[in-house]
Coordinates of C-alpha atoms in Angstrom, one line a residue:
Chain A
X1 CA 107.1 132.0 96.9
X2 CA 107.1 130.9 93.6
X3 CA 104.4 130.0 90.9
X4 CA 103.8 126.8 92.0
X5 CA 103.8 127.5 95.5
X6 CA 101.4 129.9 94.7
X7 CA 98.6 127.6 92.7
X8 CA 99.1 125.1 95.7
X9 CA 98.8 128.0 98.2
X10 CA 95.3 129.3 95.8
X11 CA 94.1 125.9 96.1
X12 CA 94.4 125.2 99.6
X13 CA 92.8 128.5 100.6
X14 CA 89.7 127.7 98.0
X15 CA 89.6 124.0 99.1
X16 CA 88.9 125.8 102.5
X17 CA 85.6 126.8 101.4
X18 CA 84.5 123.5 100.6
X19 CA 82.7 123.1 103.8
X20 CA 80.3 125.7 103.4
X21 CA 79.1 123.7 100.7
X22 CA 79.9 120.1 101.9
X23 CA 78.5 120.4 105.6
X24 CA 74.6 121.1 104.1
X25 CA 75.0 117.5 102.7
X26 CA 74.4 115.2 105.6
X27 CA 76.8 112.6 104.0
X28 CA 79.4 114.4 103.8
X29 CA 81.8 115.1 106.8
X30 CA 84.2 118.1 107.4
X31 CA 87.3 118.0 109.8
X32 CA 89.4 121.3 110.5
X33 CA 92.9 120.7 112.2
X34 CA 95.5 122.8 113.7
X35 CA 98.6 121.4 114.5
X36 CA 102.0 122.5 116.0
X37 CA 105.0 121.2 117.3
X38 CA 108.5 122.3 118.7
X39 CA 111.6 120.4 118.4
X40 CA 115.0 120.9 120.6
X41 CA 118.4 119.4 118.9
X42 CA 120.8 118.1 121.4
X43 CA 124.6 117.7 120.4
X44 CA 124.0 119.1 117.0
X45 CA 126.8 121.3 115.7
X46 CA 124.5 122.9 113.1
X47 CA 121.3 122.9 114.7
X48 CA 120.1 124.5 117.3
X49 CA 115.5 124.0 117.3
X50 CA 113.0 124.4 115.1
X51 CA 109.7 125.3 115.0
X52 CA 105.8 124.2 112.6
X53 CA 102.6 125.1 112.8
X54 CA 100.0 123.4 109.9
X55 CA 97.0 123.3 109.7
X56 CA 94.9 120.5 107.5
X57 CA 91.3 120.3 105.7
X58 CA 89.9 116.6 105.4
X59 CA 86.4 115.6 103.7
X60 CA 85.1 112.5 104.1
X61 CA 82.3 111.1 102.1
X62 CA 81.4 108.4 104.3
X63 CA 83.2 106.1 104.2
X64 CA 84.0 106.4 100.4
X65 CA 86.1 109.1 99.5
X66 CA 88.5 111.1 101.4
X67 CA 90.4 114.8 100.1
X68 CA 93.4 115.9 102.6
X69 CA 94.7 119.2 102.1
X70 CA 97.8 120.2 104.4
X71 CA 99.6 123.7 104.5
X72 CA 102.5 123.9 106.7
X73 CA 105.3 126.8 107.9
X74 CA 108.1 125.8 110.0
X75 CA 111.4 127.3 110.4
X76 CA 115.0 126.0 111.7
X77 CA 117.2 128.2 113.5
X78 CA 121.1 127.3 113.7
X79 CA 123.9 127.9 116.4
X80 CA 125.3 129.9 114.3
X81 CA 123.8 133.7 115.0
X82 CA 124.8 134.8 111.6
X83 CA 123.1 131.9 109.9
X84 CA 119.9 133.1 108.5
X85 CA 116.8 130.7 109.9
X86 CA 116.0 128.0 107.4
X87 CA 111.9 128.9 106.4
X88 CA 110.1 126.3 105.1
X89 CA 106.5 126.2 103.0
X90 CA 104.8 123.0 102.8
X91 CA 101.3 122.2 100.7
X92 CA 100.3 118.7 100.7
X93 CA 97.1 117.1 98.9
X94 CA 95.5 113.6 99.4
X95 CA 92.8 111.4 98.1
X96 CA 91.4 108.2 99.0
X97 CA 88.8 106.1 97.5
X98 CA 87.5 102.7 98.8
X99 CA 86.1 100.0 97.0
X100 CA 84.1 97.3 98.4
X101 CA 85.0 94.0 96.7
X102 CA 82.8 91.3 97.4
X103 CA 84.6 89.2 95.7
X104 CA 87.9 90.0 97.5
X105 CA 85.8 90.2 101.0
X106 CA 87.0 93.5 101.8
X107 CA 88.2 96.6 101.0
X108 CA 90.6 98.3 98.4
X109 CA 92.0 101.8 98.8
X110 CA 93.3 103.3 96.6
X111 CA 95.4 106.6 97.2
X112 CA 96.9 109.8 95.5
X113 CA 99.5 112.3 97.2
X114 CA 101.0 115.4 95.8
X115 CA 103.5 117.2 98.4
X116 CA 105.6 120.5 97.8
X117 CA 108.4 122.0 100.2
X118 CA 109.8 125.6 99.3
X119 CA 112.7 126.7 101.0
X120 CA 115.3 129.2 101.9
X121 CA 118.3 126.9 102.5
X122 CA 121.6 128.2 101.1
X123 CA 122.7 124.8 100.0
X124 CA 119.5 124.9 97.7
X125 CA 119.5 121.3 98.1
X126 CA 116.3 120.7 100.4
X127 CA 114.4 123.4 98.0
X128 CA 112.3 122.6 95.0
X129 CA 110.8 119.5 96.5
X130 CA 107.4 117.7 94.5
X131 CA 106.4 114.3 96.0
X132 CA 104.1 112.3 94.1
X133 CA 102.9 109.0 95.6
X134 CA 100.2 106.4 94.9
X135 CA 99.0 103.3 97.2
X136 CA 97.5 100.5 97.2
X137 CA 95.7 98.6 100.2
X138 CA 93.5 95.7 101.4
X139 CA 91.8 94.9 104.4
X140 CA 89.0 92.1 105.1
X141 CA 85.6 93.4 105.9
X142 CA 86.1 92.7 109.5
X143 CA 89.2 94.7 109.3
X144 CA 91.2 92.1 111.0
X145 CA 94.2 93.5 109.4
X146 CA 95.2 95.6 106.5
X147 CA 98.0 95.3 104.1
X148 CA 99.5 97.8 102.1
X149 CA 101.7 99.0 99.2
X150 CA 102.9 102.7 98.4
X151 CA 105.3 103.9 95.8
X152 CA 106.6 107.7 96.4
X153 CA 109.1 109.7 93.9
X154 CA 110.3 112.4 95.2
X155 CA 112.0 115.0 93.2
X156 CA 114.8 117.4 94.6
X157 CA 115.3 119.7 91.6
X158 CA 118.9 120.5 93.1
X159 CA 119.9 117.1 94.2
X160 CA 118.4 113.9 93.5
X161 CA 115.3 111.6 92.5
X162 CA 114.3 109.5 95.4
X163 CA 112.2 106.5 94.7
X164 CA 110.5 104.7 97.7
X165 CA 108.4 101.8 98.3
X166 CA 106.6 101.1 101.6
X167 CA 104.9 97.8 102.6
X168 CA 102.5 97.8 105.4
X169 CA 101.1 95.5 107.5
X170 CA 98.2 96.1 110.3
X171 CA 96.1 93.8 112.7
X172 CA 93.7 94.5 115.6
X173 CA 93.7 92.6 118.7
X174 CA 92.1 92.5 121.9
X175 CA 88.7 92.6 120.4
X176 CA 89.9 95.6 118.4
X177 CA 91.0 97.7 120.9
X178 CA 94.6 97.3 119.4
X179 CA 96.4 97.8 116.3
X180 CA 99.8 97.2 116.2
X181 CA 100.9 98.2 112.4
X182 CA 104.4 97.8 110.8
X183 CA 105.8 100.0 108.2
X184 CA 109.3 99.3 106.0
X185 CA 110.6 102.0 103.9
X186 CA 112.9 101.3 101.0
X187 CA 114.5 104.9 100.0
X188 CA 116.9 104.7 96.6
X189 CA 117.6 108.2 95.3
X190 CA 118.8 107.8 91.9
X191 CA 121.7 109.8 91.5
X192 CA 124.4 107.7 92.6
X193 CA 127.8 110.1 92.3
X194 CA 126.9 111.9 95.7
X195 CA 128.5 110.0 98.5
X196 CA 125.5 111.2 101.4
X197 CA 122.8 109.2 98.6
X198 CA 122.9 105.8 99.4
X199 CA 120.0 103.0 99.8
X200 CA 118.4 103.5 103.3
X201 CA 116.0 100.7 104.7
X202 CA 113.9 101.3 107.8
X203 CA 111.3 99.5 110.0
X204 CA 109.0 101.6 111.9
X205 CA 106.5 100.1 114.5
X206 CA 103.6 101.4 115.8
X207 CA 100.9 100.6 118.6
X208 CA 97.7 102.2 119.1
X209 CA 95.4 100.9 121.8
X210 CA 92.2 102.6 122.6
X211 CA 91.0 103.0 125.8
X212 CA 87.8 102.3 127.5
X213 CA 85.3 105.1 127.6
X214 CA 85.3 106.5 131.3
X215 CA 88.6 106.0 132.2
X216 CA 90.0 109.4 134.5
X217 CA 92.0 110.9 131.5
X218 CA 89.2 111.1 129.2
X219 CA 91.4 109.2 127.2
X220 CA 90.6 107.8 123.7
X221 CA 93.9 106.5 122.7
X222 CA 97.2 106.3 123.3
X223 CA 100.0 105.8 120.7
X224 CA 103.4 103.9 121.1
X225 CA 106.0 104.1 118.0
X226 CA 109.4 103.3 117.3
X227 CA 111.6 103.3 114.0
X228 CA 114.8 101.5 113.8
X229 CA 117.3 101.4 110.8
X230 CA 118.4 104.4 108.4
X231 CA 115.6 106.5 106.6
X232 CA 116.7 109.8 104.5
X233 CA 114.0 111.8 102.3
X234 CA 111.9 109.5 103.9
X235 CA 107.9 110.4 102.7
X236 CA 105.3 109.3 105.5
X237 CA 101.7 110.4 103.0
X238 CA 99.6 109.3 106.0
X239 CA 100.7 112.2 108.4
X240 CA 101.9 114.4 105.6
X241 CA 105.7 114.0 106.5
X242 CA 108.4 114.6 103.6
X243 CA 111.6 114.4 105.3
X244 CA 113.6 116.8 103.3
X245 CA 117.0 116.5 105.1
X246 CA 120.5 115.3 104.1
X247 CA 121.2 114.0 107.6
X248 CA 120.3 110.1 107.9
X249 CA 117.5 109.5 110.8
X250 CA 118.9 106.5 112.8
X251 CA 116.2 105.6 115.1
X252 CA 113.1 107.4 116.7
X253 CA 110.9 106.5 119.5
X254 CA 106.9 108.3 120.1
X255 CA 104.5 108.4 121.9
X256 CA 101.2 110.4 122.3
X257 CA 98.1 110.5 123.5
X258 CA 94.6 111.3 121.9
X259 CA 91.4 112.8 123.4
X260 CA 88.0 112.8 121.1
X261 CA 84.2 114.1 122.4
X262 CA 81.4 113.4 121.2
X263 CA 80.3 116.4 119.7
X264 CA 83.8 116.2 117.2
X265 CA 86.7 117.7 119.0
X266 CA 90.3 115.6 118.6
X267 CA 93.0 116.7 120.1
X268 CA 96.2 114.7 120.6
X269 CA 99.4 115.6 122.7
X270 CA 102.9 113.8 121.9
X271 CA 106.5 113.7 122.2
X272 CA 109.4 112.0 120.1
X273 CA 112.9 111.5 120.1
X274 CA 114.8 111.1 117.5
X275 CA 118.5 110.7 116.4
X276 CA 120.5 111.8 113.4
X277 CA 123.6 112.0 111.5
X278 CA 125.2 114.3 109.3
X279 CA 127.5 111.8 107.6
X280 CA 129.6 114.7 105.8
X281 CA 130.7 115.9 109.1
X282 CA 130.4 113.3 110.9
X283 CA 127.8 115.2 113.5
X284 CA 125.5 112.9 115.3
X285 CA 122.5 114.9 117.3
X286 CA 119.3 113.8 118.0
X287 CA 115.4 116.3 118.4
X288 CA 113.3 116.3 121.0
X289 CA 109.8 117.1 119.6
X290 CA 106.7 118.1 121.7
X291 CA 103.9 118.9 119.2
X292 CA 99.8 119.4 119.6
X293 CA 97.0 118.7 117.5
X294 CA 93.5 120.1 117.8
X295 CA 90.9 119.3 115.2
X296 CA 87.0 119.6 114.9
X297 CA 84.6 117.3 112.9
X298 CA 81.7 119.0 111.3
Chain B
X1 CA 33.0 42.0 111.0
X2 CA 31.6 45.4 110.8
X3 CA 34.3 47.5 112.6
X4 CA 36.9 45.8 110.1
X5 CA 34.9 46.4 106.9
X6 CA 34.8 50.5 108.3
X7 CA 38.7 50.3 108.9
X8 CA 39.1 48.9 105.2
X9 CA 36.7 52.1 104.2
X10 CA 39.1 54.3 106.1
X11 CA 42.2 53.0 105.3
X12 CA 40.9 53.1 101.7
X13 CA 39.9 56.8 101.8
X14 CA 42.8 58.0 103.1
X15 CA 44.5 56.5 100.2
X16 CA 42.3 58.2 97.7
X17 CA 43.3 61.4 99.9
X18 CA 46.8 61.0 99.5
X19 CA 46.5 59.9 95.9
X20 CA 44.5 63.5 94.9
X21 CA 47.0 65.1 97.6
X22 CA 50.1 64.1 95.3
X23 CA 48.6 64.8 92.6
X24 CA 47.2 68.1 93.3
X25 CA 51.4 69.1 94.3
X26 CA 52.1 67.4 91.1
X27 CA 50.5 69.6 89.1
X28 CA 51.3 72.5 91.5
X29 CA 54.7 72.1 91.0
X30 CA 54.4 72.5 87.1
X31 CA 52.5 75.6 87.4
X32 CA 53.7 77.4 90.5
X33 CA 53.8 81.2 89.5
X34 CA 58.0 82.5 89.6
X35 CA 57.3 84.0 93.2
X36 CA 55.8 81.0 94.3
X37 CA 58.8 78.9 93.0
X38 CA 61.7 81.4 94.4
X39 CA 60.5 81.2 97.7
X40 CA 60.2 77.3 97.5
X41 CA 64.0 77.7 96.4
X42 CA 64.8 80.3 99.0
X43 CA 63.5 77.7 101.4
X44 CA 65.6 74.8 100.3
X45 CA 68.6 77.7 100.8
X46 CA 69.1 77.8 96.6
X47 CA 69.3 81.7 96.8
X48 CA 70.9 82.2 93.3
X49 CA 67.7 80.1 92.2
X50 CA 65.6 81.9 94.1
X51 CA 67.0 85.0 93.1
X52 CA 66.9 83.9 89.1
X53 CA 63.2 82.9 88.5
X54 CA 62.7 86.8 89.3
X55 CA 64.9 87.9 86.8
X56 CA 62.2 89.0 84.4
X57 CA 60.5 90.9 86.7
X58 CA 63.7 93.3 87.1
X59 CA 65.2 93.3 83.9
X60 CA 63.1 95.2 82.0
X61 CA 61.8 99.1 82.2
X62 CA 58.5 98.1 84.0
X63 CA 60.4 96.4 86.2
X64 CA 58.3 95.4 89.8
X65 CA 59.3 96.9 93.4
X66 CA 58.9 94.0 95.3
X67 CA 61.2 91.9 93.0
X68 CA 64.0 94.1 93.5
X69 CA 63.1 93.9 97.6
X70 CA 63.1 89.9 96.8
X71 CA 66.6 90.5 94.4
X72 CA 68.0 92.6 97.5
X73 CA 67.4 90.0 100.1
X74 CA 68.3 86.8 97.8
X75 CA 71.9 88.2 97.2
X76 CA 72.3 89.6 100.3
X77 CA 71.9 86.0 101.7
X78 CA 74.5 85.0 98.9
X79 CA 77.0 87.7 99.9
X80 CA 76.8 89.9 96.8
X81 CA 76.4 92.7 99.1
X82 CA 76.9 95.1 96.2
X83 CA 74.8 93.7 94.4
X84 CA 72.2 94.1 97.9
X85 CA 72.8 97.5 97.9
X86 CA 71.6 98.0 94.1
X87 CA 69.1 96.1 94.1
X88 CA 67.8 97.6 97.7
X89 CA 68.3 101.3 95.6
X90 CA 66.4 100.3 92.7
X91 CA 63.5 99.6 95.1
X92 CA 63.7 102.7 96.8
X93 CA 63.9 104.4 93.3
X94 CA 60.4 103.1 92.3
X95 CA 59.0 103.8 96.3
X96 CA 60.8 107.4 97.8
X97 CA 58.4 106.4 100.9
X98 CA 59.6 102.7 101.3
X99 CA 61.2 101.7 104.6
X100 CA 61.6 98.2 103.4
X101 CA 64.3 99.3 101.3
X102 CA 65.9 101.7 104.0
X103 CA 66.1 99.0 106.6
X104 CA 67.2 96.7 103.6
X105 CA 70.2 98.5 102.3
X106 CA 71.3 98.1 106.3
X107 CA 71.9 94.6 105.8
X108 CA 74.6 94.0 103.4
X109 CA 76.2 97.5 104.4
X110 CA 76.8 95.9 108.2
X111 CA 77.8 92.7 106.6
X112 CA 80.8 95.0 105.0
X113 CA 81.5 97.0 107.9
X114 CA 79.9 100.2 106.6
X115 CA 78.5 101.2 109.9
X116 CA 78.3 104.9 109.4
X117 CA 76.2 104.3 105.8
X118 CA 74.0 102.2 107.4
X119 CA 73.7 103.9 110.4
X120 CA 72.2 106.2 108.0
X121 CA 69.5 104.7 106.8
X122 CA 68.7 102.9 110.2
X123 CA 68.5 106.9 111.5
X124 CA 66.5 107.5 108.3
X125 CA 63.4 105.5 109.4
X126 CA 63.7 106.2 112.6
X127 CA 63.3 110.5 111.5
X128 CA 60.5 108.5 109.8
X129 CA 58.7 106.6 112.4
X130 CA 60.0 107.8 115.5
X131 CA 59.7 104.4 117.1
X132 CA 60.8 101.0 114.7
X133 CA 62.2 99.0 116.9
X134 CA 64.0 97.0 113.6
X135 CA 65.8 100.5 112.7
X136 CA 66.5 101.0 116.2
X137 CA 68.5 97.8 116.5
X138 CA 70.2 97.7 113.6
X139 CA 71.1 101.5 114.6
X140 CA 72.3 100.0 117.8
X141 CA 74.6 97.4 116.4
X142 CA 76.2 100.4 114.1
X143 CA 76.9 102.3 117.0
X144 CA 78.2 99.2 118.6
X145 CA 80.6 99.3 115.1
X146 CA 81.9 102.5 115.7
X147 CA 82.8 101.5 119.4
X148 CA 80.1 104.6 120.1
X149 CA 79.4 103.5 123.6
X150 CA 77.8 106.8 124.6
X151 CA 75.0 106.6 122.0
X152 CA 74.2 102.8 122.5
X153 CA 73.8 103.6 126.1
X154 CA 71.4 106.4 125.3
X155 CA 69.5 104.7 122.5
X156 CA 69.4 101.0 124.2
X157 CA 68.1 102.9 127.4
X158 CA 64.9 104.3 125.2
X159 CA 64.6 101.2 123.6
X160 CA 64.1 99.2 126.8
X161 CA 61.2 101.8 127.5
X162 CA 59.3 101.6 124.6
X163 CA 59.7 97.7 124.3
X164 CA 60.2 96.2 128.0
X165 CA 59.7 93.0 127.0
X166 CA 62.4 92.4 124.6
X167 CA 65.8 91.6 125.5
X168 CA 68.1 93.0 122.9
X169 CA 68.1 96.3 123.8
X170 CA 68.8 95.0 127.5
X171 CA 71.9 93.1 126.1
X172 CA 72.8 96.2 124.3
X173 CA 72.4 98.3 127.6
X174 CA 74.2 96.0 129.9
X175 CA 77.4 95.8 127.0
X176 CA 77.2 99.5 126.8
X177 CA 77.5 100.4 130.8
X178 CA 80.2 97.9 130.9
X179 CA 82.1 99.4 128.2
X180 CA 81.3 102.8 129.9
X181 CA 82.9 101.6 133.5
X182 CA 79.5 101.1 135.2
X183 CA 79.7 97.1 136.0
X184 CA 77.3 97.3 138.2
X185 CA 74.3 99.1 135.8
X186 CA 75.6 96.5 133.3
X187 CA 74.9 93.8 136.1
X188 CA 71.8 95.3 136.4
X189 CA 70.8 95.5 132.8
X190 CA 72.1 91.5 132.3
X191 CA 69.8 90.2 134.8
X192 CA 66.6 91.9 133.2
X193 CA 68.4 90.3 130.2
X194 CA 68.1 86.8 132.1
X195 CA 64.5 87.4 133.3
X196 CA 63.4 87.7 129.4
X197 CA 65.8 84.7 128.2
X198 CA 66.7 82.7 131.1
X199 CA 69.6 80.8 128.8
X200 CA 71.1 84.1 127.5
X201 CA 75.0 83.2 127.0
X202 CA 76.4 86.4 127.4
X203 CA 74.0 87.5 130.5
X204 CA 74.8 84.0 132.6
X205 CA 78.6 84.2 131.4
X206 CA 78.5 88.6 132.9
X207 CA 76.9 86.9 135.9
X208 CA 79.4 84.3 136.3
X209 CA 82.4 86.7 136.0
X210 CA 81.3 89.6 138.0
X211 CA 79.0 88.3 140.9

């Protein structure tokens, strides 16, 4: 672990005590998640599965301000036994504030990410990652729909800049009961004399429709997604993803189911498949991904 | 002869009536007081007017609670909902106790979606009062926000208790068991709905569908 690791470690574990101080304040809420998830590669000549755990810190000042903190440990293990695993350290940091524009009729969000990944991989080119990203969104007061605009840099000390813009677009239908949201990436890393960098563009799409109350599942939602087109170093600041991988994701399909009670519990169960290739030799493999997510609002 | 000579009498009093009437608003008009003449203007539906012959009584450090409840209302009904919200504060700043303000700031935060804000203060009288059937409905249409089908339930099924006679909290009820899978409680619930407002929309359409 190195210095930075360390602050971001330091100021995750002291951001956890925030809600000793937060929860007396009635406005104020506190959320605690745990999160995990197992993935299986198929046909890869590298890889064989790979394993997270993270858990995440949100505070939520009605509905004002917003402060994400993520910590996450996952490790890759390869089919090669004398490989050493790859372990991975992840600390991520988000915050969201809203204004209401009367003028505009809606809302603005504004949005700050900070993301670092520490690594043991031999290559050194996954390790050493900062991401900074900033957004931009509006939605009408009805929240009708909401549109979008992120920029991300992401910096691989040992291999490239990669700049990204993502547009989204979001409505609700069915009396709000759905939300069908689209998400394009552009990717450009900027150095240009490695053959694996190129422009990537992807379209991801995804569905959420929440279920009436009383249904046999105790349901609250369920979640549909799919993602077509090439993404690498892809950075997804809404569920803390930084992609940090050479290999090119082709396509991915999702889906997942999410339970919430009344008195604050979330938990949400899902599954994903995605497909990959490593265009330097030519290895195509796709993961199979379980994961589970267990939260509690205070 | 006589009856005619009386009806000229009449006719001519009346006149003299109508003259000093008309005169009397006349002179009215010139010397309403700025309350009298923003809620003439609020009347007429010129809000920013109404709003504007107040402004002395907010812009300055003795500034008057019940001009900023006035200034609160006035742009809420313009859609400066920011603006509301200020204004509502300001009142509250001058009266810790006042409920007006609570139950005003509700208003332009549900006009911008902000149901958990407002649900606040709504929840804030009702700690309050126990019982304010205003703060209860405006609670109710929060929780209705949040798609919080559980709570209206609960809180509509009170309401009807404490105020049998009125029908929101019936139509509230009835939305909420259908929501919650229970058509025929929501049934139910519609046609006490339709035995307080015969006309209701939303009961006779329920009925229409479902029976």
């Amino acid at each position: 672990m190195n210095n930075k690791q360390k602050t971001a470690s330091a100021l995750f574990l002291s951001a956890a005590l925030l809600p000793l101080t937060t929860m007396a304040e009635e406005n104020w809420n506190t959320t605690l998640n745990y999160q995990a998830d197992y993935g299986s590669y198929d046909g890869s000549q590298l890889r064989n599965d790979h394993l997270s755990q993270g858990i995440g810190l949100q505070f939520n000042y009605l509905d004002q301000f917003e402060l994400k903190f993520y910590g996450n440990k996952s490790e890759v293990s390869y089919n090669n036994v004398n490989s050493e695993d790859l372990e991975q350290d992840e600390y991520a940091a988000r915050a969201g504030y809203t204004i209401f524009s009367d003028s505009l009729s809606g809302r603005i969000g504004l949005g700050l990410y900070y993301h670092t990944v520490d690594n043991n991989d031999v290559t050194a080119q996954t390790d050493d990652v900062d991401v900074w990203a900033s957004s931009l969104s509006y939605s009408p007061w009805d929240q009708q729909y909401k549109v979008g605009l992120e920029y991300a840099l992401s910096d691989y000390s040992n291999l490239s800049e990669v700049h990204q813009l993502t547009t989204t677009f979001g409505f609700a239908f069915n009396d709000q009961y759905d939300w069908l949201n689209l998400r394009a990436y552009f990717i450009s890393p900027q150095e240009d004399g490695i053959a694996e960098l190129e422009d990537r563009q992807a379209l991801e799409v995804t569905w959420q429709h929440w279920v009436q109350p009383g249904n046999w599942l105790g349901l609250d939602s369920v979640t549909l997604s799919a993602m077509g087109g090439e993404r690498q170093f892809a950075v997804n600041s809404d569920i803390h993803l930084v992609m940090n991988l050479v290999d090119v994701e082709k396509q991915r399909y999702g889906a997942g189911l999410n339970w919430k009670t009344a008195n604050g519990w979330q938990t949400s169960l899902g599954l994903s498949y995605t497909e990959f290739e490593n265009e330097t030799i030519n290895d195509n493999y796709n993961d199979q991904l379980v994961y589970i997510s267990v939260g509690k609002r205070f | 002869m006589k009856i005619i000579s009386y009806s000229i009498l009449g006719l001519l009093v009346i006149a003299f009536d109508s003259m000093v009437l008309k005169a009397a608003e006349l002179s009215a008009s010139t010397s309403e007081s700025p309350w009298q003449q923003s809620y003439i203007l609020e009347a007429k539906g010129d809000y920013e007017g109404a709003a504007s012959t107040l402004i002395n009584y907010v812009d300055n450090k003795e500034s008057s609670e019940m001009a900023w409840l006035r200034q609160g209302w006035l742009h809420y009904l313009q859609g400066n909902y920011n603006d509301s919200i200020n204004s509502y504060k300001s009142a509250w700043k001058k009266n810790k106790y006042s409920l007006d303000a609570r139950l005003g700031l509700t208003l332009p935060l549900m006009a911008q979606n902000r149901w958990k804000e407002a649900a606040r203060y709504a929840q804030q009288v009702i700690d309050m009062t126990r019982w304010n059937y205003t703060a209860h409905v405006r609670l109710l249409a929060c929780k209705q926000g949040l798609k919080n089908w559980q709570d209206v339930n609960k809180l509509a099924k009170k309401l009807t208790t404490r105020y049998p006679s009125e029908t929101t909290p019936w139509v509230y009820l009835a939305r909420a068991r259908n929501m919650l899978g229970d058509v025929d409680g929501a049934l139910t619930a519609y046609r006490q709905v339709l035995m307080r407002d015969p006309s209701n929309i939303e009961a006779n359409q329920f009925g229409l569908i479902e029976v």
